Structure formats: structure tokens, C-alpha cells
Short mmCIF file of C-alpha atoms and ligand atoms in Angstrom, two decimals:
data_model
loop_
_atom_site.label_atom_id
_atom_site.label_comp_id
_atom_site.label_asym_id
_atom_site.label_seq_id
_atom_site.Cartn_x
_atom_site.Cartn_y
_atom_site.Cartn_z
CA UNK A 1461 51.21 24.16 162.45
CA UNK A 1462 49.11 22.03 159.26
CA UNK A 1463 46.84 19.87 160.73
CA UNK A 1464 48.03 17.55 158.18
CA UNK A 1465 50.84 16.14 160.31
CA UNK A 1466 50.74 13.19 162.34
CA UNK A 1467 52.89 12.81 165.73
CA UNK A 1468 53.40 8.94 166.68
CA UNK A 1469 54.00 10.30 170.80
CA UNK A 1470 54.86 7.15 171.93
CA UNK A 1471 57.93 6.93 169.37
CA UNK A 1472 58.05 10.78 168.67
CA UNK A 1473 58.16 9.93 165.29
CA UNK A 1474 56.71 12.55 162.64
CA UNK A 1475 55.31 11.61 159.43
CA UNK A 1476 54.61 14.40 156.07
CA UNK A 1477 51.05 14.03 154.62
CA UNK A 1478 50.56 15.67 151.34
CA UNK A 1479 49.21 19.37 151.57
CA UNK A 1480 52.64 20.18 154.11
CA UNK A 1481 54.79 22.41 153.31
CA UNK A 1482 59.19 21.77 154.17
CA UNK A 1483 61.42 24.89 154.06
CA UNK A 1484 64.61 23.86 153.80
CA UNK A 1485 68.04 25.96 154.68
CA UNK A 1486 72.05 25.04 152.95
CA UNK A 1487 74.66 26.77 154.21
CA UNK A 1488 77.27 23.91 153.66
CA UNK A 1489 79.67 26.01 151.60
CA UNK A 1490 79.36 29.00 149.27
CA UNK A 1491 75.77 29.34 148.50
CA UNK A 1492 73.04 30.45 151.34
CA UNK A 1493 70.03 28.78 149.60
CA UNK A 1494 66.37 29.12 151.49
CA UNK A 1495 63.63 26.98 149.34
CA UNK A 1496 59.88 25.94 150.49
CA UNK A 1497 58.58 22.44 148.86
CA UNK A 1498 54.67 21.39 149.45
CA UNK A 1499 54.22 17.33 149.15
CA UNK A 1500 52.06 15.98 146.78
CA UNK A 1501 50.13 12.64 146.36
CA UNK A 1502 53.20 11.15 145.45
CA UNK A 1503 56.00 13.74 145.42
CA UNK A 1504 57.05 16.72 145.68
CA UNK A 1505 56.57 19.76 144.53
CA UNK A 1506 58.67 23.29 143.97
CA UNK A 1507 56.81 26.10 145.18
CA UNK A 1508 59.93 28.94 145.55
CA UNK A 1509 63.39 29.31 146.27
CA UNK A 1510 66.15 31.61 146.77
CA UNK A 1511 70.15 31.69 146.84
CA UNK A 1512 72.66 34.30 147.57
CA UNK A 1513 76.49 33.34 147.11
CA UNK A 1514 79.82 34.29 148.29
CA UNK A 1515 81.57 32.91 144.90
CA UNK A 1516 83.11 36.43 144.09
CA UNK A 1517 84.14 36.88 147.45
CA UNK A 1518 86.28 33.63 146.94
CA UNK A 1519 87.33 34.43 143.73
CA UNK A 1520 90.53 36.19 144.02
CA UNK A 1521 91.55 33.60 146.34
CA UNK A 1522 91.07 31.02 143.60
CA UNK A 1523 89.23 28.94 146.42
CA UNK A 1524 86.65 28.97 148.88
CA UNK A 1525 87.74 30.96 152.54
CA UNK A 1526 85.93 28.99 155.22
CA UNK A 1527 86.25 32.47 157.42
CA UNK A 1528 84.00 34.43 154.46
CA UNK A 1529 81.86 31.99 154.07
CA UNK A 1530 81.16 31.85 157.01
CA UNK A 1531 80.38 35.36 157.77
CA UNK A 1532 78.45 36.03 154.21
CA UNK A 1533 75.54 33.17 155.23
CA UNK A 1534 75.64 35.09 158.59
CA UNK A 1535 74.42 38.66 156.53
CA UNK A 1536 72.16 36.50 153.56
CA UNK A 1537 70.36 33.98 155.97
CA UNK A 1538 67.67 36.39 156.90
CA UNK A 1539 67.02 38.09 153.99
CA UNK A 1540 67.21 34.71 151.66
CA UNK A 1541 64.82 32.82 153.76
CA UNK A 1542 62.30 36.14 154.05
CA UNK A 1543 62.98 35.93 149.96
CA UNK A 1544 62.14 31.94 149.76
CA UNK A 1545 58.47 32.72 150.90
CA UNK A 1546 58.41 35.78 148.47
CA UNK A 1547 59.05 33.62 145.89
CA UNK A 1548 56.37 30.27 147.14
CA UNK A 1549 53.89 33.02 147.64
CA UNK A 1550 54.13 31.20 151.56
CA UNK A 1551 53.49 32.43 154.54
CA UNK A 1552 55.47 31.16 157.70
CA UNK A 1553 52.87 29.85 159.44
CA UNK A 1554 51.77 27.43 156.82
CA UNK A 1555 55.54 25.59 157.37
CA UNK A 1556 54.55 22.24 158.60
CA UNK A 1557 58.80 20.96 158.85
CA UNK A 1558 62.42 22.32 158.39
CA UNK A 1559 64.93 20.63 157.17
CA UNK A 1560 68.31 22.56 156.94
CA UNK A 1561 71.88 21.09 155.80
CA UNK A 1562 73.71 18.82 158.84
CA UNK A 1563 76.60 17.44 156.82
CA UNK A 1564 79.37 17.75 155.04
CA UNK A 1565 80.34 20.34 154.76
CA UNK A 1566 82.57 23.91 156.68
CA UNK A 1567 82.15 23.45 159.83
CA UNK A 1568 81.90 26.97 160.74
CA UNK A 1569 78.99 27.62 157.53
CA UNK A 1570 77.07 24.41 158.61
CA UNK A 1571 76.60 26.24 161.59
CA UNK A 1572 75.16 29.18 160.51
CA UNK A 1573 72.49 26.74 158.60
CA UNK A 1574 71.73 25.12 161.55
CA UNK A 1575 71.40 27.58 164.34
CA UNK A 1576 69.18 29.58 162.21
CA UNK A 1577 66.84 26.38 161.64
CA UNK A 1578 66.64 24.95 165.15
CA UNK A 1579 65.68 28.83 165.87
CA UNK A 1580 62.71 28.43 163.36
CA UNK A 1581 61.52 25.40 164.56
CA UNK A 1582 61.09 26.67 167.94
CA UNK A 1583 59.89 29.72 167.02
CA UNK A 1584 57.48 27.96 164.83
CA UNK A 1585 57.33 25.29 166.92
CA UNK A 1586 57.65 22.51 164.35
CA UNK A 1587 59.48 19.59 163.96
CA UNK A 1588 63.78 20.34 162.83
CA UNK A 1589 65.12 17.72 159.75
CA UNK A 1590 68.89 17.59 160.57
CA UNK A 1591 69.50 16.19 156.65
CA UNK A 1592 73.15 15.53 154.35
CA UNK A 1593 73.59 17.88 151.30
CA UNK A 1594 74.85 15.10 148.75
CA UNK A 1595 72.09 13.12 149.08
CA UNK A 1596 69.98 16.53 148.91
CA UNK A 1597 71.40 17.03 145.68
CA UNK A 1598 69.99 13.97 144.66
CA UNK A 1599 66.52 14.70 146.17
CA UNK A 1600 66.89 17.46 144.04
CA UNK A 1601 66.34 15.68 140.67
CA UNK A 1602 62.30 14.46 142.43
CA UNK A 1603 61.44 18.27 142.49
CA UNK A 1604 62.03 17.99 138.07
CA UNK A 1605 61.50 14.18 137.39
CA UNK A 1606 59.30 12.71 140.23
CA UNK A 1607 59.57 9.86 142.31
CA UNK A 1608 62.72 7.67 142.43
CA UNK A 1609 62.01 4.30 141.56
CA UNK A 1610 63.82 1.37 144.19
CA UNK A 1611 66.31 0.63 140.92
CA UNK A 1612 68.28 3.61 141.17
CA UNK A 1613 71.94 4.61 141.30
CA UNK A 1614 73.08 7.93 142.00
CA UNK A 1615 76.32 10.05 140.58
CA UNK A 1616 77.00 12.50 142.92
CA UNK A 1617 79.58 14.80 141.45
CA UNK A 1618 79.93 17.84 143.13
CA UNK A 1619 83.39 20.35 144.37
CA UNK A 1620 83.71 17.82 147.56
CA UNK A 1621 82.49 14.90 146.28
CA UNK A 1622 82.42 12.04 143.10
CA UNK A 1623 79.92 9.29 144.68
CA UNK A 1624 78.10 6.49 143.22
CA UNK A 1625 75.59 5.77 145.70
CA UNK A 1626 72.48 2.91 145.54
CA UNK A 1627 69.39 5.03 145.85
CA UNK A 1628 66.99 2.02 147.48
CA UNK A 1629 64.87 5.08 149.10
CA UNK A 1630 66.25 8.48 148.69
CA UNK A 1631 64.25 9.46 152.43
CA UNK A 1632 66.40 6.57 154.29
CA UNK A 1633 68.30 4.41 152.48
CA UNK A 1634 71.27 5.44 150.68
CA UNK A 1635 74.06 2.88 149.99
CA UNK A 1636 77.69 4.18 148.80
CA UNK A 1637 78.23 1.62 145.71
CA UNK A 1638 81.92 3.86 144.88
CA UNK A 1639 83.64 6.86 145.36
CA UNK A 1640 86.63 8.79 144.74
CA UNK A 1641 90.44 8.16 146.53
CA UNK A 1642 91.66 11.88 145.81
CA UNK A 1643 90.35 15.60 144.61
CA UNK A 1644 86.42 15.07 143.53
CA UNK A 1645 85.49 15.83 139.70
CA UNK A 1646 84.67 19.46 140.89
CA UNK A 1647 87.69 19.57 142.50
CA UNK A 1648 89.93 18.74 139.68
CA UNK A 1649 88.16 21.34 137.58
CA UNK A 1650 88.91 24.60 140.18
CA UNK A 1651 92.22 23.44 140.75
CA UNK A 1652 92.83 22.66 136.82
CA UNK A 1653 91.43 26.31 136.74
CA UNK A 1654 93.16 27.86 138.59
CA UNK A 1655 96.92 26.40 137.30
CA UNK A 1656 94.91 28.31 133.61
CA UNK A 1657 94.63 31.27 135.94
CA UNK A 1658 90.92 31.49 134.65
CA UNK A 1659 89.21 32.13 137.73
CA UNK A 1660 86.85 30.55 140.57
CA UNK A 1661 84.35 28.21 140.79
CA UNK A 1662 86.77 26.67 137.21
CA UNK A 1663 83.51 24.85 136.34
CA UNK A 1664 81.46 26.82 134.37
CA UNK A 1665 84.46 28.50 132.62
CA UNK A 1666 86.21 25.29 131.60
CA UNK A 1667 82.76 23.63 130.69
CA UNK A 1668 82.62 27.56 128.16
CA UNK A 1669 85.97 27.36 127.08
CA UNK A 1670 86.10 23.83 126.18
CA UNK A 1671 83.30 24.13 123.85
CA UNK A 1672 85.37 25.60 121.10
CA UNK A 1673 88.13 23.90 121.45
CA UNK A 1674 89.24 20.03 120.58
CA UNK A 1675 89.12 17.61 123.07
CA UNK A 1676 91.18 14.92 121.25
CA UNK A 1677 93.59 17.71 120.90
CA UNK A 1678 96.29 16.13 124.54
CA UNK A 1679 95.11 12.85 125.45
CA UNK A 1680 95.33 12.84 129.31
CA UNK A 1681 94.85 9.77 131.54
CA UNK A 1682 91.78 8.15 132.50
CA UNK A 1683 92.45 7.61 136.84
CA UNK A 1684 91.55 4.00 137.79
CA UNK A 1685 90.56 2.43 134.29
CA UNK A 1686 92.84 -0.19 134.73
CA UNK A 1687 91.49 -4.01 134.72
CA UNK A 1688 93.18 -4.67 138.13
CA UNK A 1689 91.66 -0.93 139.67
CA UNK A 1690 88.67 -0.88 141.16
CA UNK A 1691 85.89 -0.53 139.13
CA UNK A 1692 83.47 1.71 140.51
CA UNK A 1693 86.06 4.03 142.20
CA UNK A 1694 87.44 7.10 140.91
CA UNK A 1695 90.79 9.05 140.98
CA UNK A 1696 91.69 12.50 140.20
CA UNK A 1697 94.32 13.78 141.27
CA UNK A 1698 96.49 11.66 138.44
CA UNK A 1699 94.92 14.36 135.41
CA UNK A 1700 95.21 17.12 137.13
CA UNK A 1701 98.57 16.93 137.93
CA UNK A 1702 99.18 15.44 134.24
CA UNK A 1703 97.49 19.03 133.19
CA UNK A 1704 100.06 20.66 134.76
CA UNK A 1705 103.73 19.03 133.22
CA UNK A 1706 101.51 19.40 130.13
CA UNK A 1707 100.97 23.34 130.87
CA UNK A 1708 104.14 23.80 132.13
CA UNK A 1709 105.73 22.13 129.08
CA UNK A 1710 104.91 23.63 127.37
CA UNK A 1711 105.27 27.10 128.87
CA UNK A 1712 109.55 25.82 128.94
CA UNK A 1713 109.02 25.16 124.99
CA UNK A 1714 108.25 29.09 124.99
CA UNK A 1715 104.99 27.14 123.21
CA UNK A 1716 101.12 29.53 123.49
CA UNK A 1717 99.06 27.29 125.91
CA UNK A 1718 96.28 26.45 123.40
CA UNK A 1719 93.81 27.01 126.99
CA UNK A 1720 90.57 25.74 125.00
CA UNK A 1721 92.22 22.56 123.54
CA UNK A 1722 93.29 21.75 127.17
CA UNK A 1723 90.00 22.99 128.99
CA UNK A 1724 88.13 20.55 125.94
CA UNK A 1725 90.86 17.59 126.41
CA UNK A 1726 90.82 17.97 130.42
CA UNK A 1727 86.96 17.65 130.40
CA UNK A 1728 86.80 14.80 127.78
CA UNK A 1729 89.09 12.45 130.66
CA UNK A 1730 86.57 13.81 133.08
CA UNK A 1731 83.26 12.75 131.62
CA UNK A 1732 84.72 9.80 130.11
CA UNK A 1733 85.24 7.39 132.95
CA UNK A 1734 82.30 9.29 135.58
CA UNK A 1735 80.09 7.93 132.24
CA UNK A 1736 82.51 4.76 131.91
CA UNK A 1737 81.82 3.79 135.83
CA UNK A 1738 77.86 4.75 136.38
CA UNK A 1739 76.63 2.54 133.34
CA UNK A 1740 78.90 -0.50 133.91
CA UNK A 1741 77.85 0.09 137.99
CA UNK A 1742 74.51 0.25 136.75
CA UNK A 1743 74.56 -2.68 134.32
CA UNK A 1744 76.72 -4.47 137.13
CA UNK A 1745 74.65 -4.12 140.46
CA UNK A 1746 71.08 -4.42 137.40
CA UNK A 1747 69.58 -0.94 138.06
CA UNK A 1748 67.30 0.83 135.75
CA UNK A 1749 67.62 4.22 136.39
CA UNK A 1750 70.51 6.77 136.58
CA UNK A 1751 70.35 9.98 138.20
CA UNK A 1752 73.60 12.70 137.79
CA UNK A 1753 73.83 15.25 140.34
CA UNK A 1754 75.48 17.91 142.06
CA UNK A 1755 77.37 20.82 140.88
CA UNK A 1756 78.97 19.28 137.81
CA UNK A 1757 75.78 17.85 136.44
CA UNK A 1758 75.36 21.10 135.21
CA UNK A 1759 78.81 20.38 132.53
CA UNK A 1760 77.65 20.58 129.03
CA UNK A 1761 80.19 17.50 127.69
CA UNK A 1762 79.32 15.61 130.87
CA UNK A 1763 75.02 15.12 130.08
CA UNK A 1764 75.85 15.01 126.35
CA UNK A 1765 77.91 11.58 126.74
CA UNK A 1766 76.03 10.74 130.03
CA UNK A 1767 72.71 10.57 127.02
CA UNK A 1768 74.97 8.73 124.44
CA UNK A 1769 75.52 5.88 126.98
CA UNK A 1770 72.84 5.73 128.51
CA UNK A 1771 71.14 5.35 126.46
CA UNK A 1772 73.17 2.95 124.69
CA UNK A 1773 72.81 0.70 127.63
CA UNK A 1774 69.41 0.47 127.73
CA UNK A 1775 69.53 3.13 131.42
CA UNK A 1776 67.02 6.05 131.97
CA UNK A 1777 68.21 8.81 132.77
CA UNK A 1778 67.74 11.39 135.31
CA UNK A 1779 69.57 14.98 135.22
CA UNK A 1780 68.57 17.55 137.01
CA UNK A 1781 68.03 21.22 135.27
CA UNK A 1782 71.14 23.41 135.42
CA UNK A 1783 69.90 25.75 138.24
CA UNK A 1784 69.00 22.77 140.54
CA UNK A 1785 72.27 21.44 140.07
CA UNK A 1786 74.48 23.22 141.85
CA UNK A 1787 73.83 24.06 145.98
CA UNK A 1788 70.31 25.84 146.08
CA UNK A 1789 67.69 25.57 149.59
CA UNK A 1790 65.18 23.83 146.96
CA UNK A 1791 67.07 20.22 147.42
CA UNK A 1792 67.24 20.40 150.93
CA UNK A 1793 63.88 20.88 151.11
CA UNK A 1794 62.65 18.18 149.11
CA UNK A 1795 64.93 15.57 150.81
CA UNK A 1796 63.17 16.95 154.33
CA UNK A 1797 60.39 16.79 152.79
CA UNK A 1798 60.52 12.86 151.12
CA UNK A 1799 62.20 12.47 154.71
CA UNK A 1800 58.98 13.06 156.88
CA UNK A 1801 56.99 11.73 154.26
CA UNK A 1802 58.88 8.22 155.31
CA UNK A 1803 58.60 8.73 158.44
CA UNK A 1804 60.89 9.64 160.89
CA UNK A 1805 62.20 10.95 164.48
CA UNK A 1806 62.83 14.77 164.00
CA UNK A 1807 66.41 15.68 164.43
CA UNK A 1808 67.66 16.49 168.53
CA UNK A 1809 67.48 20.11 169.49
CA UNK A 1810 70.99 20.05 169.99
CA UNK A 1811 71.69 19.57 166.53
CA UNK A 1812 74.78 20.74 165.50
CA UNK A 1813 77.09 20.52 161.56
CA UNK A 1814 78.61 16.91 161.41
CA UNK A 1815 81.34 18.43 158.32
CA UNK A 1816 82.33 14.64 158.63
CA UNK A 1817 78.53 13.08 157.98
CA UNK A 1818 78.57 10.05 156.09
CA UNK A 1819 75.98 9.63 153.08
CA UNK A 1820 74.38 6.26 154.75
CA UNK A 1821 73.74 8.86 157.60
CA UNK A 1822 70.11 10.75 155.74
CA UNK A 1823 68.87 12.01 158.83
CA UNK A 1824 70.89 13.05 161.76
CA UNK A 1825 70.07 12.48 165.03
O1 LIG B 2999 77.11 20.76 144.04
P1 LIG B 2999 78.35 22.00 144.14
O2 LIG B 2999 77.57 23.57 144.10
O3 LIG B 2999 78.97 22.86 145.67
C1 LIG B 2999 79.29 21.70 146.41
O4 LIG B 2999 78.67 20.53 147.22
O5 LIG B 2999 80.47 21.04 146.31
O6 LIG B 2999 79.42 21.54 143.09
C2 LIG B 2999 80.19 22.68 142.93
C3 LIG B 2999 81.13 22.38 142.05
C4 LIG B 2999 81.84 23.36 141.60
O7 LIG B 2999 83.28 21.96 141.63
C5 LIG B 2999 81.74 23.79 140.23
O8 LIG B 2999 83.39 24.15 140.00
C6 LIG B 2999 81.37 22.64 139.98
O9 LIG B 2999 80.54 22.18 140.50
N1 LIG B 2999 80.74 23.22 139.10
C7 LIG B 2999 80.85 22.45 137.50
C8 LIG B 2999 80.29 23.53 136.36
N2 LIG B 2999 78.89 24.04 137.41
C9 LIG B 2999 79.68 24.02 138.54
N3 LIG B 2999 81.60 21.87 136.54
C10 LIG B 2999 81.78 21.38 134.85
N4 LIG B 2999 81.48 21.61 134.90
C11 LIG B 2999 80.03 23.03 135.18
N5 LIG B 2999 79.32 23.33 134.52
ZN1 LIG B 3000 76.41 20.31 147.27
#
């Protein structure tokens, strides 16, 4: 264990210091991730990470099959952790603390990561932090763009979540400003890809096809944008249904489906609503920095439109590089580092997975 780490025996609080190294483990969905970060004087730096994906095994089902994901995590966990150490050029004895996704996610998948993390923490006698996956996505950005200012609004867009978050302190104070009332943005991408017969995961495929289509070809609905609708909440289920109806009608009429135009028009509707509501919330709440994180933050059109609209509104925009947007272990290590640097009571050795973990809980007890 590092000499840096300090433990307040009375309170049970552990405080990590510059130089301390955190191993992060991610297994909430279909990616097994392990990453190593070092705490610096003013933030965290990525030392190395590794990812194993079971996405190909789910593709023929058009979505993640939980049992397949759990088994794949079991097989991939130890090799992935070893590869992360090799990539980082670090030895296990240098690790000061372990961070693991405690939730939200698939119950069986989470358990594999939590069990592995508890075993490593016990064997190496280091503290364990069970952290929130959603907040981890936002923490990924600190590996690239440094500390998060206190006046930050994050748009978290993934396969399971679409949320606007006020990030007062990434290590412990995050509050929800808005959320989806039905499908997540990534879920809408995956479902539309499925109905177009494009494969899984749908986001990257639609992103690629949309680049060759006309975003104005079909006017798809923008959910929850009426004057009486909740300003900061999202809805994508109506959009998905509208795409399905449009495709069915074209098939009934015997017209060929202009797949690129459908993708581009669908994507425009998603990016339009996400960016409009984000800019509005940041402006209304007086928050000057916007971070976009999660798998859908890899989307080309979302990134471009967010740049345009944030610049026009005088907001500073931060988006992690594409490899750090989708699930990975580095983001979980980063969040554990922020939690530990702030000073926190480590999670119990009885830590379990929490599939429904709320974003207000950054660290599981
Ligand atoms: O954050 P993530 O890797 O996993 C979850 O926590 O859910 O997000 C996965 C989601 C999937 O729905 C996938 O289709 C979507 O992110 N995605 C994208 C792109 N890359 C991944 N959506 C739109 N455009 C992309 N380039
Ligand atoms: Zn995720």
C-alpha cells in the first residue's frame, strides 16, 4: 500500500493523495474494462486501460443478453485486469485503492466486477470504492480536460440513461436536473437500428450511414418540446415509433427505404433535442460549462451541433475523446480517484451490485 494514503481511523475516512494509483473495474453491461489512473497535484492522469467486449455475441439478438454478458465478464475479467497493468506499466503492489462499478447496470454483470474488486482489495489490503457508473462517464472527461469547474452541467447520454446532471463536485455531489421519461437516447439508436435491420449496437452504424443521408428528408417529431412540456426532461419513445410507422408505410407503398435519409433524419431529431435542452438548462441555471458524456457522446452530429450551439450561447463545451465515451475501466478508476481524493469512507467488504443505483449516490456504502 502507498505511503501517501491517509486513514482517519476514528471516522474510517480514507483520503488519497497525489501519486496514489487507483485500479478501476467496469462490468455493468457488455464491456469488461480495467483502467489505472494516478492522482496528480490538480487532477487525475490515465496510466493505461484495457477493454474486452461481448458485443459480437449479442449482435444476433439485437440487444444485450444478460446471461451472455455475465459469462463473458467472468471469462474476460482476470485477463483484462492483467492487460491494463501491462498497458499502464504498473505493478499490483503499487495500487493504493480499487474502484468498481457498483451500479446501475445488469445485476449479474455487476456482480462479476464487484466480486473481482472485493477479491483484489482483500488480497492487496487496499480500500474499495463501489462507485456510480453514470457519474463515471462524466469523470472520464477529467482524464482529458482536467478538473471540472463547480458550475458544470453534464449531459449523460448512454444506452441506459439520458440525464442532465448538475455536477457540483464529481467526487460526491451530483444532482439530477432532467431525465428521460421513457427510452434512453442510445436505446432509441439501438431500437431504430434493429427495425432497419442494421445490427447491434445501433449508434455507430446509424452515425456512419447518417453521414451519407439528408437530415431534412423526413421531419421526425422532437419529444417533449411543446411549451407546456417539461423543459429539461426527454422522451425518445415517440420518435422511435414514428420511425417505425414511416418505414412500415413506405413498405406498404412498395417504396424502397432510403436508409441513409431515415438515419440522418432520426439522428437530427435526437441531436436537436439533446443540444437544445442542454443549452437551455445551462443558461437557465447559470452554469457556464457543459460536459457531454456516455456512449452517445461519440456521435458525430451530436458533437458538431453541441459545439455550434454552446459557442452561440457562450458556454464552454467539453466532450471526451470517442474511446473514453463508451464504457471503460479508466472512467471508473477516475471516479474512484476523485472520491478518494475528496476523502471518503470506503465501501463495505459486503458491497454488492445495485442495478438501480441513483445518480445522487456517487459512492455505495
Ligand atoms: O455508455 P455506453 O457505452 O453503455 C451504457 O452505459 O449504456 O453506451 C452505449 C450506447 C449504445 O446504445 C450505443 O448504440 C450508443 O451508446 N452509441 C452511439 C454511438 N456509439 C455508441 N450512439 C450514437 N452514435 C454513436 N457514434
Ligand atoms: Zn455506460
